Short mmCIF file of N, CA and C in Angstrom, two decimals:
data_model
loop_
_atom_site.label_atom_id
_atom_site.label_comp_id
_atom_site.label_asym_id
_atom_site.label_seq_id
_atom_site.Cartn_x
_atom_site.Cartn_y
_atom_site.Cartn_z
N MET A 186 21.92 10.88 4.54
CA MET A 186 21.01 9.79 4.80
C MET A 186 21.61 8.47 4.33
N GLU A 187 21.37 7.42 5.11
CA GLU A 187 21.79 6.09 4.69
C GLU A 187 20.99 5.68 3.46
N GLU A 188 21.53 4.76 2.69
CA GLU A 188 20.83 4.30 1.50
C GLU A 188 19.50 3.66 1.88
N LEU A 189 18.43 4.04 1.19
CA LEU A 189 17.12 3.44 1.40
C LEU A 189 16.84 2.48 0.26
N ILE A 190 16.43 1.28 0.61
CA ILE A 190 16.05 0.28 -0.38
C ILE A 190 14.55 0.06 -0.27
N LEU A 191 13.84 0.25 -1.35
CA LEU A 191 12.41 -0.01 -1.40
C LEU A 191 12.21 -1.46 -1.82
N ALA A 192 11.68 -2.27 -0.91
CA ALA A 192 11.47 -3.70 -1.18
C ALA A 192 10.10 -3.90 -1.82
N SER A 193 9.89 -3.21 -2.93
CA SER A 193 8.61 -3.28 -3.63
C SER A 193 8.81 -2.86 -5.08
N GLY A 194 8.13 -3.55 -5.97
CA GLY A 194 8.17 -3.18 -7.38
C GLY A 194 7.06 -2.23 -7.77
N SER A 195 6.31 -1.74 -6.77
CA SER A 195 5.16 -0.87 -7.06
C SER A 195 5.62 0.50 -7.57
N PRO A 196 5.22 0.88 -8.78
CA PRO A 196 5.58 2.21 -9.28
C PRO A 196 4.90 3.32 -8.46
N ARG A 197 3.76 3.01 -7.86
CA ARG A 197 3.06 4.02 -7.04
C ARG A 197 3.85 4.33 -5.77
N ARG A 198 4.38 3.31 -5.14
CA ARG A 198 5.20 3.54 -3.93
C ARG A 198 6.47 4.29 -4.30
N ALA A 199 7.07 3.94 -5.41
CA ALA A 199 8.28 4.64 -5.86
C ALA A 199 7.99 6.12 -6.11
N ARG A 200 6.86 6.41 -6.75
CA ARG A 200 6.50 7.80 -7.01
C ARG A 200 6.31 8.59 -5.72
N LEU A 201 5.67 7.96 -4.73
CA LEU A 201 5.42 8.66 -3.47
C LEU A 201 6.73 8.95 -2.73
N LEU A 202 7.66 8.01 -2.73
CA LEU A 202 8.97 8.27 -2.10
C LEU A 202 9.70 9.39 -2.83
N SER A 203 9.66 9.36 -4.15
CA SER A 203 10.29 10.43 -4.94
C SER A 203 9.63 11.78 -4.65
N GLN A 204 8.31 11.76 -4.54
CA GLN A 204 7.56 12.99 -4.30
C GLN A 204 7.99 13.69 -3.01
N ILE A 205 8.30 12.90 -1.97
CA ILE A 205 8.71 13.52 -0.71
C ILE A 205 10.23 13.66 -0.60
N GLY A 206 10.91 13.42 -1.69
CA GLY A 206 12.34 13.74 -1.76
C GLY A 206 13.28 12.75 -1.11
N ILE A 207 12.86 11.50 -0.99
CA ILE A 207 13.73 10.49 -0.39
C ILE A 207 14.40 9.68 -1.49
N PRO A 208 15.73 9.73 -1.58
CA PRO A 208 16.42 8.92 -2.59
C PRO A 208 16.38 7.44 -2.20
N PHE A 209 16.25 6.58 -3.19
CA PHE A 209 16.13 5.15 -2.91
C PHE A 209 16.50 4.36 -4.15
N ARG A 210 16.67 3.08 -3.97
CA ARG A 210 16.75 2.15 -5.09
C ARG A 210 15.80 1.00 -4.79
N VAL A 211 15.36 0.32 -5.82
CA VAL A 211 14.39 -0.76 -5.67
C VAL A 211 15.09 -2.11 -5.71
N VAL A 212 14.77 -2.95 -4.73
CA VAL A 212 15.21 -4.35 -4.73
C VAL A 212 14.01 -5.18 -4.32
N VAL A 213 13.55 -6.03 -5.22
CA VAL A 213 12.42 -6.91 -4.92
C VAL A 213 12.96 -8.30 -4.68
N SER A 214 12.62 -8.90 -3.56
CA SER A 214 13.20 -10.19 -3.20
C SER A 214 12.72 -11.32 -4.09
N GLY A 215 11.48 -11.26 -4.52
CA GLY A 215 10.93 -12.36 -5.31
C GLY A 215 10.51 -13.55 -4.45
N GLU A 216 10.77 -13.47 -3.14
CA GLU A 216 10.35 -14.54 -2.23
C GLU A 216 8.85 -14.43 -1.99
N PRO A 217 8.17 -15.57 -1.85
CA PRO A 217 6.73 -15.50 -1.56
C PRO A 217 6.48 -15.02 -0.14
N GLU A 218 5.37 -14.30 0.03
CA GLU A 218 4.95 -13.91 1.37
C GLU A 218 3.65 -14.64 1.68
N ASP A 219 3.47 -14.98 2.94
CA ASP A 219 2.26 -15.68 3.34
C ASP A 219 1.96 -15.36 4.79
N THR A 220 0.69 -15.36 5.13
CA THR A 220 0.32 -15.08 6.52
C THR A 220 -0.92 -15.89 6.90
N LYS A 221 -0.99 -16.21 8.16
CA LYS A 221 -2.18 -16.87 8.70
C LYS A 221 -3.04 -15.87 9.47
N LYS A 222 -2.59 -14.62 9.52
CA LYS A 222 -3.34 -13.57 10.21
C LYS A 222 -4.67 -13.36 9.50
N THR A 223 -5.67 -12.87 10.25
CA THR A 223 -6.99 -12.66 9.66
C THR A 223 -7.44 -11.21 9.73
N GLN A 224 -6.88 -10.42 10.63
CA GLN A 224 -7.25 -9.02 10.74
C GLN A 224 -6.44 -8.20 9.74
N PRO A 225 -7.08 -7.28 9.00
CA PRO A 225 -6.38 -6.55 7.95
C PRO A 225 -5.09 -5.86 8.41
N ALA A 226 -5.12 -5.17 9.54
CA ALA A 226 -3.92 -4.47 10.02
C ALA A 226 -2.80 -5.46 10.33
N ASP A 227 -3.16 -6.62 10.90
CA ASP A 227 -2.16 -7.66 11.21
C ASP A 227 -1.59 -8.26 9.93
N ILE A 228 -2.46 -8.47 8.94
CA ILE A 228 -2.01 -9.04 7.66
C ILE A 228 -0.97 -8.15 7.01
N VAL A 229 -1.28 -6.86 6.88
CA VAL A 229 -0.35 -5.97 6.15
C VAL A 229 0.93 -5.73 6.95
N ARG A 230 0.84 -5.72 8.27
CA ARG A 230 2.08 -5.59 9.06
C ARG A 230 2.98 -6.80 8.83
N GLU A 231 2.39 -7.99 8.89
CA GLU A 231 3.20 -9.20 8.72
C GLU A 231 3.79 -9.30 7.31
N LEU A 232 2.97 -9.02 6.29
CA LEU A 232 3.48 -9.13 4.92
C LEU A 232 4.53 -8.06 4.61
N SER A 233 4.37 -6.87 5.15
CA SER A 233 5.39 -5.83 4.94
C SER A 233 6.69 -6.24 5.62
N ALA A 234 6.58 -6.87 6.79
CA ALA A 234 7.78 -7.32 7.51
C ALA A 234 8.50 -8.42 6.74
N GLN A 235 7.72 -9.30 6.11
CA GLN A 235 8.35 -10.36 5.31
C GLN A 235 9.08 -9.78 4.11
N LYS A 236 8.43 -8.84 3.40
CA LYS A 236 9.07 -8.21 2.23
C LYS A 236 10.37 -7.53 2.63
N ALA A 237 10.31 -6.72 3.68
CA ALA A 237 11.50 -6.00 4.13
C ALA A 237 12.56 -6.98 4.63
N GLY A 238 12.13 -7.99 5.37
CA GLY A 238 13.07 -8.96 5.93
C GLY A 238 13.82 -9.75 4.89
N HIS A 239 13.13 -10.15 3.81
CA HIS A 239 13.79 -10.90 2.73
C HIS A 239 14.93 -10.07 2.13
N VAL A 240 14.67 -8.80 1.88
CA VAL A 240 15.68 -7.94 1.26
C VAL A 240 16.78 -7.59 2.27
N ALA A 241 16.39 -7.28 3.52
CA ALA A 241 17.37 -6.89 4.53
C ALA A 241 18.35 -8.02 4.84
N ALA A 242 17.91 -9.26 4.65
CA ALA A 242 18.80 -10.40 4.91
C ALA A 242 20.03 -10.37 4.00
N GLY A 243 19.93 -9.68 2.87
CA GLY A 243 21.03 -9.65 1.92
C GLY A 243 21.95 -8.45 2.04
N ILE A 244 21.76 -7.62 3.05
CA ILE A 244 22.63 -6.45 3.20
C ILE A 244 23.22 -6.38 4.61
N ARG A 245 24.36 -5.69 4.73
CA ARG A 245 24.96 -5.49 6.05
C ARG A 245 24.58 -4.12 6.60
N ASP A 246 24.60 -3.11 5.72
CA ASP A 246 24.27 -1.75 6.13
C ASP A 246 23.25 -1.16 5.16
N GLY A 247 22.32 -0.40 5.71
CA GLY A 247 21.33 0.26 4.88
C GLY A 247 19.97 0.22 5.53
N VAL A 248 19.01 0.79 4.84
CA VAL A 248 17.64 0.87 5.35
C VAL A 248 16.72 0.27 4.30
N VAL A 249 15.89 -0.67 4.74
CA VAL A 249 14.96 -1.33 3.84
C VAL A 249 13.54 -0.97 4.25
N LEU A 250 12.73 -0.64 3.25
CA LEU A 250 11.33 -0.31 3.49
C LEU A 250 10.46 -1.30 2.70
N GLY A 251 9.61 -2.03 3.43
CA GLY A 251 8.66 -2.93 2.80
C GLY A 251 7.25 -2.45 3.09
N ALA A 252 6.33 -2.66 2.17
CA ALA A 252 4.95 -2.24 2.37
C ALA A 252 4.00 -3.23 1.71
N ASP A 253 2.80 -3.31 2.26
CA ASP A 253 1.76 -4.15 1.69
C ASP A 253 0.42 -3.49 1.95
N THR A 254 -0.48 -3.57 0.97
CA THR A 254 -1.78 -2.90 1.07
C THR A 254 -2.91 -3.89 0.81
N VAL A 255 -3.97 -3.81 1.62
CA VAL A 255 -5.19 -4.57 1.36
C VAL A 255 -6.40 -3.67 1.54
N VAL A 256 -7.48 -4.08 0.92
CA VAL A 256 -8.77 -3.43 1.10
C VAL A 256 -9.62 -4.37 1.95
N ALA A 257 -10.36 -3.80 2.90
CA ALA A 257 -11.21 -4.63 3.76
C ALA A 257 -12.60 -4.03 3.85
N GLN A 258 -13.58 -4.91 3.82
CA GLN A 258 -14.98 -4.46 3.94
C GLN A 258 -15.77 -5.56 4.65
N ASP A 259 -16.46 -5.15 5.70
CA ASP A 259 -17.34 -6.07 6.44
C ASP A 259 -16.63 -7.36 6.84
N GLY A 260 -15.38 -7.23 7.30
CA GLY A 260 -14.65 -8.39 7.78
C GLY A 260 -13.96 -9.22 6.72
N SER A 261 -14.14 -8.87 5.45
CA SER A 261 -13.46 -9.60 4.37
C SER A 261 -12.31 -8.78 3.82
N VAL A 262 -11.22 -9.45 3.51
CA VAL A 262 -10.05 -8.80 2.93
C VAL A 262 -10.07 -9.01 1.42
N LEU A 263 -9.93 -7.90 0.68
CA LEU A 263 -9.92 -7.95 -0.78
C LEU A 263 -8.51 -7.62 -1.25
N GLY A 264 -7.83 -8.60 -1.79
CA GLY A 264 -6.49 -8.37 -2.31
C GLY A 264 -6.55 -8.01 -3.78
N LYS A 265 -5.51 -8.36 -4.52
CA LYS A 265 -5.51 -8.13 -5.96
C LYS A 265 -6.41 -9.16 -6.62
N PRO A 266 -7.15 -8.76 -7.65
CA PRO A 266 -8.09 -9.71 -8.28
C PRO A 266 -7.36 -10.79 -9.06
N ALA A 267 -7.97 -11.98 -9.06
CA ALA A 267 -7.39 -13.10 -9.81
C ALA A 267 -7.64 -12.96 -11.30
N ASP A 268 -8.77 -12.36 -11.66
CA ASP A 268 -9.14 -12.22 -13.07
C ASP A 268 -10.24 -11.16 -13.18
N ARG A 269 -10.77 -10.99 -14.40
CA ARG A 269 -11.79 -9.96 -14.62
C ARG A 269 -13.05 -10.21 -13.79
N ALA A 270 -13.49 -11.46 -13.72
CA ALA A 270 -14.71 -11.76 -12.95
C ALA A 270 -14.51 -11.43 -11.47
N ASP A 271 -13.34 -11.74 -10.95
CA ASP A 271 -13.02 -11.44 -9.55
C ASP A 271 -13.00 -9.92 -9.33
N ALA A 272 -12.39 -9.19 -10.25
CA ALA A 272 -12.34 -7.73 -10.14
C ALA A 272 -13.75 -7.14 -10.19
N LYS A 273 -14.59 -7.66 -11.08
CA LYS A 273 -15.96 -7.15 -11.19
C LYS A 273 -16.73 -7.40 -9.90
N ALA A 274 -16.56 -8.59 -9.33
CA ALA A 274 -17.25 -8.92 -8.07
C ALA A 274 -16.82 -7.97 -6.95
N MET A 275 -15.53 -7.67 -6.89
CA MET A 275 -15.04 -6.75 -5.87
C MET A 275 -15.63 -5.35 -6.05
N LEU A 276 -15.62 -4.87 -7.28
CA LEU A 276 -16.15 -3.52 -7.55
C LEU A 276 -17.64 -3.44 -7.26
N MET A 277 -18.38 -4.49 -7.56
CA MET A 277 -19.81 -4.51 -7.24
C MET A 277 -20.01 -4.47 -5.73
N ARG A 278 -19.14 -5.14 -5.03
CA ARG A 278 -19.23 -5.15 -3.56
C ARG A 278 -18.91 -3.78 -2.97
N LEU A 279 -17.94 -3.08 -3.55
CA LEU A 279 -17.55 -1.77 -3.03
C LEU A 279 -18.54 -0.67 -3.42
N SER A 280 -19.32 -0.91 -4.46
CA SER A 280 -20.25 0.08 -4.99
C SER A 280 -21.24 0.58 -3.94
N GLY A 281 -21.29 1.90 -3.77
CA GLY A 281 -22.24 2.52 -2.86
C GLY A 281 -21.96 2.32 -1.40
N ALA A 282 -20.76 1.91 -1.06
CA ALA A 282 -20.46 1.56 0.33
C ALA A 282 -19.11 2.10 0.79
N TRP A 283 -18.93 2.09 2.10
CA TRP A 283 -17.63 2.42 2.71
C TRP A 283 -16.77 1.16 2.80
N HIS A 284 -15.48 1.34 2.71
CA HIS A 284 -14.53 0.27 2.99
C HIS A 284 -13.27 0.90 3.58
N SER A 285 -12.35 0.05 4.02
CA SER A 285 -11.08 0.53 4.58
C SER A 285 -9.92 0.05 3.73
N VAL A 286 -8.91 0.89 3.61
CA VAL A 286 -7.66 0.51 2.97
C VAL A 286 -6.58 0.52 4.06
N PHE A 287 -5.91 -0.61 4.20
CA PHE A 287 -4.84 -0.75 5.19
C PHE A 287 -3.51 -0.91 4.46
N THR A 288 -2.53 -0.12 4.85
CA THR A 288 -1.17 -0.33 4.37
C THR A 288 -0.27 -0.58 5.56
N GLY A 289 0.46 -1.67 5.49
CA GLY A 289 1.46 -1.98 6.51
C GLY A 289 2.82 -1.57 6.00
N VAL A 290 3.64 -1.05 6.89
CA VAL A 290 4.99 -0.61 6.54
C VAL A 290 5.97 -1.19 7.54
N THR A 291 7.06 -1.73 7.03
CA THR A 291 8.17 -2.16 7.88
C THR A 291 9.44 -1.48 7.41
N ILE A 292 10.15 -0.89 8.37
CA ILE A 292 11.44 -0.26 8.10
C ILE A 292 12.49 -1.02 8.91
N ILE A 293 13.49 -1.51 8.22
CA ILE A 293 14.60 -2.20 8.89
C ILE A 293 15.87 -1.38 8.62
N ALA A 294 16.44 -0.84 9.68
CA ALA A 294 17.67 -0.05 9.57
C ALA A 294 18.83 -0.91 10.10
N LYS A 295 19.77 -1.24 9.19
CA LYS A 295 20.90 -2.10 9.57
C LYS A 295 22.20 -1.31 9.56
N LYS A 296 22.98 -1.52 10.60
CA LYS A 296 24.31 -0.90 10.71
C LYS A 296 25.23 -1.95 11.30
N ASP A 297 26.31 -2.27 10.59
CA ASP A 297 27.25 -3.30 11.03
C ASP A 297 26.55 -4.61 11.38
N GLY A 298 25.52 -4.94 10.61
CA GLY A 298 24.82 -6.20 10.83
C GLY A 298 23.76 -6.16 11.90
N GLU A 299 23.71 -5.10 12.70
CA GLU A 299 22.67 -4.96 13.74
C GLU A 299 21.46 -4.27 13.13
N ALA A 300 20.26 -4.73 13.51
CA ALA A 300 19.05 -4.19 12.90
C ALA A 300 18.12 -3.56 13.92
N ARG A 301 17.56 -2.41 13.53
CA ARG A 301 16.43 -1.81 14.25
C ARG A 301 15.23 -1.96 13.33
N VAL A 302 14.11 -2.42 13.89
CA VAL A 302 12.93 -2.71 13.08
C VAL A 302 11.73 -1.94 13.61
N SER A 303 10.99 -1.31 12.70
CA SER A 303 9.75 -0.63 13.04
C SER A 303 8.68 -1.09 12.06
N THR A 304 7.55 -1.54 12.60
CA THR A 304 6.43 -1.98 11.77
C THR A 304 5.16 -1.31 12.25
N PHE A 305 4.39 -0.77 11.31
CA PHE A 305 3.12 -0.14 11.67
C PHE A 305 2.14 -0.28 10.52
N ALA A 306 0.88 0.04 10.80
CA ALA A 306 -0.16 -0.01 9.76
C ALA A 306 -1.00 1.26 9.84
N CYS A 307 -1.46 1.71 8.68
CA CYS A 307 -2.34 2.88 8.59
C CYS A 307 -3.65 2.46 7.92
N GLU A 308 -4.74 3.05 8.40
CA GLU A 308 -6.06 2.78 7.83
C GLU A 308 -6.66 4.06 7.28
N THR A 309 -7.24 3.98 6.09
CA THR A 309 -7.99 5.09 5.50
C THR A 309 -9.36 4.55 5.09
N ARG A 310 -10.40 5.30 5.40
CA ARG A 310 -11.76 4.92 5.03
C ARG A 310 -12.11 5.57 3.69
N VAL A 311 -12.77 4.81 2.82
CA VAL A 311 -13.12 5.28 1.47
C VAL A 311 -14.58 4.96 1.18
N LYS A 312 -15.30 5.96 0.66
CA LYS A 312 -16.71 5.77 0.25
C LYS A 312 -16.77 5.83 -1.27
N VAL A 313 -17.29 4.75 -1.86
CA VAL A 313 -17.42 4.64 -3.31
C VAL A 313 -18.86 4.96 -3.71
N HIS A 314 -19.00 5.75 -4.76
CA HIS A 314 -20.31 6.08 -5.30
C HIS A 314 -20.97 4.80 -5.83
N GLU A 315 -22.27 4.78 -5.87
CA GLU A 315 -22.96 3.63 -6.44
C GLU A 315 -22.64 3.55 -7.93
N LEU A 316 -22.13 2.40 -8.35
CA LEU A 316 -21.66 2.21 -9.72
C LEU A 316 -22.70 1.52 -10.58
N GLU A 317 -22.85 2.00 -11.80
CA GLU A 317 -23.68 1.30 -12.77
C GLU A 317 -22.84 0.18 -13.37
N GLU A 318 -23.49 -0.87 -13.83
CA GLU A 318 -22.76 -2.01 -14.39
C GLU A 318 -21.89 -1.57 -15.57
N ARG A 319 -22.39 -0.65 -16.39
CA ARG A 319 -21.61 -0.17 -17.54
C ARG A 319 -20.35 0.55 -17.08
N GLU A 320 -20.45 1.30 -15.98
CA GLU A 320 -19.26 1.98 -15.44
C GLU A 320 -18.22 0.97 -14.98
N ILE A 321 -18.68 -0.10 -14.35
CA ILE A 321 -17.75 -1.15 -13.91
C ILE A 321 -17.07 -1.78 -15.11
N GLU A 322 -17.87 -2.13 -16.13
CA GLU A 322 -17.30 -2.76 -17.33
C GLU A 322 -16.31 -1.83 -18.03
N ASP A 323 -16.65 -0.55 -18.12
CA ASP A 323 -15.75 0.42 -18.75
C ASP A 323 -14.45 0.53 -17.96
N TYR A 324 -14.56 0.54 -16.64
CA TYR A 324 -13.35 0.63 -15.82
C TYR A 324 -12.50 -0.63 -15.97
N LEU A 325 -13.13 -1.78 -16.00
CA LEU A 325 -12.39 -3.04 -16.21
C LEU A 325 -11.66 -3.01 -17.55
N ASP A 326 -12.29 -2.42 -18.57
CA ASP A 326 -11.68 -2.33 -19.90
C ASP A 326 -10.40 -1.50 -19.91
N THR A 327 -10.23 -0.60 -18.92
CA THR A 327 -9.00 0.21 -18.87
C THR A 327 -7.79 -0.62 -18.46
N GLY A 328 -8.02 -1.77 -17.82
CA GLY A 328 -6.92 -2.60 -17.32
C GLY A 328 -6.37 -2.13 -15.99
N ASP A 329 -6.84 -1.00 -15.50
CA ASP A 329 -6.31 -0.41 -14.26
C ASP A 329 -6.50 -1.26 -13.01
N PRO A 330 -7.61 -2.02 -12.87
CA PRO A 330 -7.86 -2.71 -11.60
C PRO A 330 -7.00 -3.92 -11.31
N PHE A 331 -6.33 -4.47 -12.31
CA PHE A 331 -5.83 -5.84 -12.17
C PHE A 331 -4.57 -6.01 -11.33
N ASP A 332 -3.86 -4.96 -11.00
CA ASP A 332 -2.69 -5.12 -10.13
C ASP A 332 -2.87 -4.36 -8.82
N LYS A 333 -4.13 -4.16 -8.42
CA LYS A 333 -4.41 -3.32 -7.26
C LYS A 333 -5.32 -4.02 -6.27
N ALA A 334 -4.99 -3.86 -4.99
CA ALA A 334 -5.85 -4.39 -3.94
C ALA A 334 -7.24 -3.78 -4.06
N GLY A 335 -8.25 -4.62 -3.94
CA GLY A 335 -9.62 -4.12 -4.04
C GLY A 335 -10.07 -3.82 -5.45
N SER A 336 -9.21 -4.05 -6.42
CA SER A 336 -9.52 -3.87 -7.85
C SER A 336 -9.70 -2.42 -8.28
N TYR A 337 -9.08 -1.48 -7.56
CA TYR A 337 -9.15 -0.10 -8.04
C TYR A 337 -7.93 0.68 -7.59
N GLY A 338 -7.65 1.75 -8.35
CA GLY A 338 -6.61 2.71 -7.98
C GLY A 338 -7.24 4.08 -7.86
N ILE A 339 -7.14 4.66 -6.69
CA ILE A 339 -7.78 5.96 -6.45
C ILE A 339 -7.14 7.07 -7.28
N GLN A 340 -5.89 6.88 -7.70
CA GLN A 340 -5.17 7.91 -8.43
C GLN A 340 -5.39 7.85 -9.94
N GLY A 341 -6.18 6.87 -10.39
CA GLY A 341 -6.45 6.72 -11.82
C GLY A 341 -7.89 7.06 -12.17
N PRO A 342 -8.43 6.43 -13.22
CA PRO A 342 -9.79 6.72 -13.66
C PRO A 342 -10.86 6.49 -12.59
N PHE A 343 -10.56 5.61 -11.63
CA PHE A 343 -11.54 5.31 -10.59
C PHE A 343 -11.82 6.50 -9.68
N ALA A 344 -10.98 7.53 -9.74
CA ALA A 344 -11.20 8.74 -8.94
C ALA A 344 -12.59 9.33 -9.18
N ALA A 345 -13.17 9.08 -10.35
CA ALA A 345 -14.49 9.59 -10.69
C ALA A 345 -15.59 9.00 -9.80
N TYR A 346 -15.27 7.90 -9.10
CA TYR A 346 -16.28 7.21 -8.31
C TYR A 346 -16.03 7.27 -6.80
N VAL A 347 -15.04 8.02 -6.38
CA VAL A 347 -14.74 8.11 -4.95
C VAL A 347 -15.43 9.35 -4.38
N ASP A 348 -16.43 9.12 -3.53
CA ASP A 348 -17.20 10.22 -2.96
C ASP A 348 -16.47 10.90 -1.81
N GLU A 349 -15.77 10.11 -0.99
CA GLU A 349 -15.19 10.68 0.23
C GLU A 349 -14.09 9.77 0.74
N ILE A 350 -13.07 10.40 1.35
CA ILE A 350 -12.08 9.60 2.07
C ILE A 350 -11.88 10.21 3.46
N ARG A 351 -11.57 9.37 4.41
CA ARG A 351 -11.26 9.80 5.77
C ARG A 351 -9.91 9.20 6.13
N GLY A 352 -8.91 10.07 6.15
CA GLY A 352 -7.56 9.60 6.44
C GLY A 352 -6.61 10.03 5.35
N ASP A 353 -5.48 9.33 5.28
CA ASP A 353 -4.38 9.67 4.37
C ASP A 353 -4.66 9.15 2.95
N TYR A 354 -4.81 10.09 2.01
CA TYR A 354 -5.03 9.72 0.61
C TYR A 354 -3.88 8.85 0.09
N ASN A 355 -2.65 9.22 0.41
CA ASN A 355 -1.49 8.47 -0.09
C ASN A 355 -1.49 7.02 0.40
N ASN A 356 -2.08 6.79 1.56
CA ASN A 356 -2.21 5.43 2.07
C ASN A 356 -3.03 4.58 1.11
N VAL A 357 -4.06 5.17 0.51
CA VAL A 357 -4.90 4.44 -0.45
C VAL A 357 -4.12 4.17 -1.74
N VAL A 358 -3.24 5.09 -2.11
CA VAL A 358 -2.39 4.89 -3.28
C VAL A 358 -1.42 3.73 -3.05
N GLY A 359 -0.99 3.54 -1.79
CA GLY A 359 -0.12 2.40 -1.50
C GLY A 359 0.99 2.65 -0.50
N LEU A 360 1.13 3.90 -0.02
CA LEU A 360 2.18 4.18 0.96
C LEU A 360 1.81 5.44 1.74
N PRO A 361 1.66 5.34 3.05
CA PRO A 361 1.37 6.53 3.85
C PRO A 361 2.64 7.38 3.98
N ALA A 362 2.87 8.22 2.98
CA ALA A 362 4.15 8.91 2.84
C ALA A 362 4.53 9.74 4.06
N ALA A 363 3.58 10.47 4.64
CA ALA A 363 3.89 11.30 5.80
C ALA A 363 4.30 10.45 6.99
N ALA A 364 3.58 9.35 7.23
CA ALA A 364 3.91 8.46 8.35
C ALA A 364 5.28 7.82 8.13
N VAL A 365 5.58 7.45 6.89
CA VAL A 365 6.89 6.87 6.58
C VAL A 365 7.99 7.88 6.85
N TYR A 366 7.80 9.11 6.37
CA TYR A 366 8.81 10.16 6.59
C TYR A 366 9.05 10.38 8.08
N GLN A 367 7.96 10.49 8.84
CA GLN A 367 8.10 10.75 10.28
C GLN A 367 8.78 9.59 11.00
N GLU A 368 8.50 8.36 10.57
CA GLU A 368 9.13 7.20 11.20
C GLU A 368 10.62 7.12 10.84
N LEU A 369 10.96 7.44 9.60
CA LEU A 369 12.38 7.48 9.22
C LEU A 369 13.11 8.55 10.03
N LYS A 370 12.44 9.66 10.28
CA LYS A 370 13.03 10.73 11.09
C LYS A 370 13.20 10.26 12.54
N ARG A 371 12.16 9.62 13.08
CA ARG A 371 12.23 9.13 14.47
C ARG A 371 13.36 8.12 14.65
N LEU A 372 13.58 7.29 13.62
CA LEU A 372 14.64 6.29 13.69
C LEU A 372 16.02 6.90 13.46
N GLY A 373 16.07 8.19 13.12
CA GLY A 373 17.36 8.84 12.88
C GLY A 373 17.95 8.54 11.52
N VAL A 374 17.15 7.97 10.63
CA VAL A 374 17.62 7.61 9.29
C VAL A 374 17.74 8.85 8.42
N ILE A 375 16.80 9.80 8.60
CA ILE A 375 16.85 11.05 7.86
C ILE A 375 16.84 12.21 8.84
N GLY A 376 17.37 13.33 8.38
CA GLY A 376 17.43 14.52 9.22
C GLY A 376 16.68 15.68 8.61
N LYS A 377 16.87 16.84 9.18
CA LYS A 377 16.15 18.02 8.73
C LYS A 377 16.53 18.45 7.31
N ASP A 378 17.68 18.02 6.83
CA ASP A 378 18.16 18.49 5.52
C ASP A 378 17.76 17.55 4.38
N THR A 379 16.92 16.55 4.66
CA THR A 379 16.57 15.57 3.63
C THR A 379 15.71 16.16 2.52
N ILE A 380 14.71 16.97 2.89
CA ILE A 380 13.81 17.52 1.88
C ILE A 380 14.28 18.91 1.47
#
């Protein structure tokens, strides 16, 4: 397999790639990403493409994977919280309701300076149990919500409040691992002997 570069500092994405047996190294561009898109799937596709593109610009050969995740509910996009009050407001909004988690993925495969690019988005529906204010405050006290879209991580203490999911669990964690693996296979980046 060609070298895979993960254009993300997310430890959750790194764990998921390791879990499915894909060797990689992390390179974070540090360049800002921005979008004027308003639909969640369009937002994450564009931001993942920017992340991957920034890193891919610095290599001649290799494969770069960029990803971005947002939470959306009733037409509003919930990113990472600005502070505790913002996180609390998001959690109160998600309480007792369904929402969607969108992760956009961009894979750029470069060989001799030529690039093949694939960008896609995955959606998973999540139902959160009705939360008591004390539960929200206790969860905020863990520090877990502050670096996560929608102010929660399904793989941490917040799992106690997730009633149901429809779709790929790993997508909610931050990377639709099966879809990524299949796309890398389709692009010819990995073969049958990878796992």
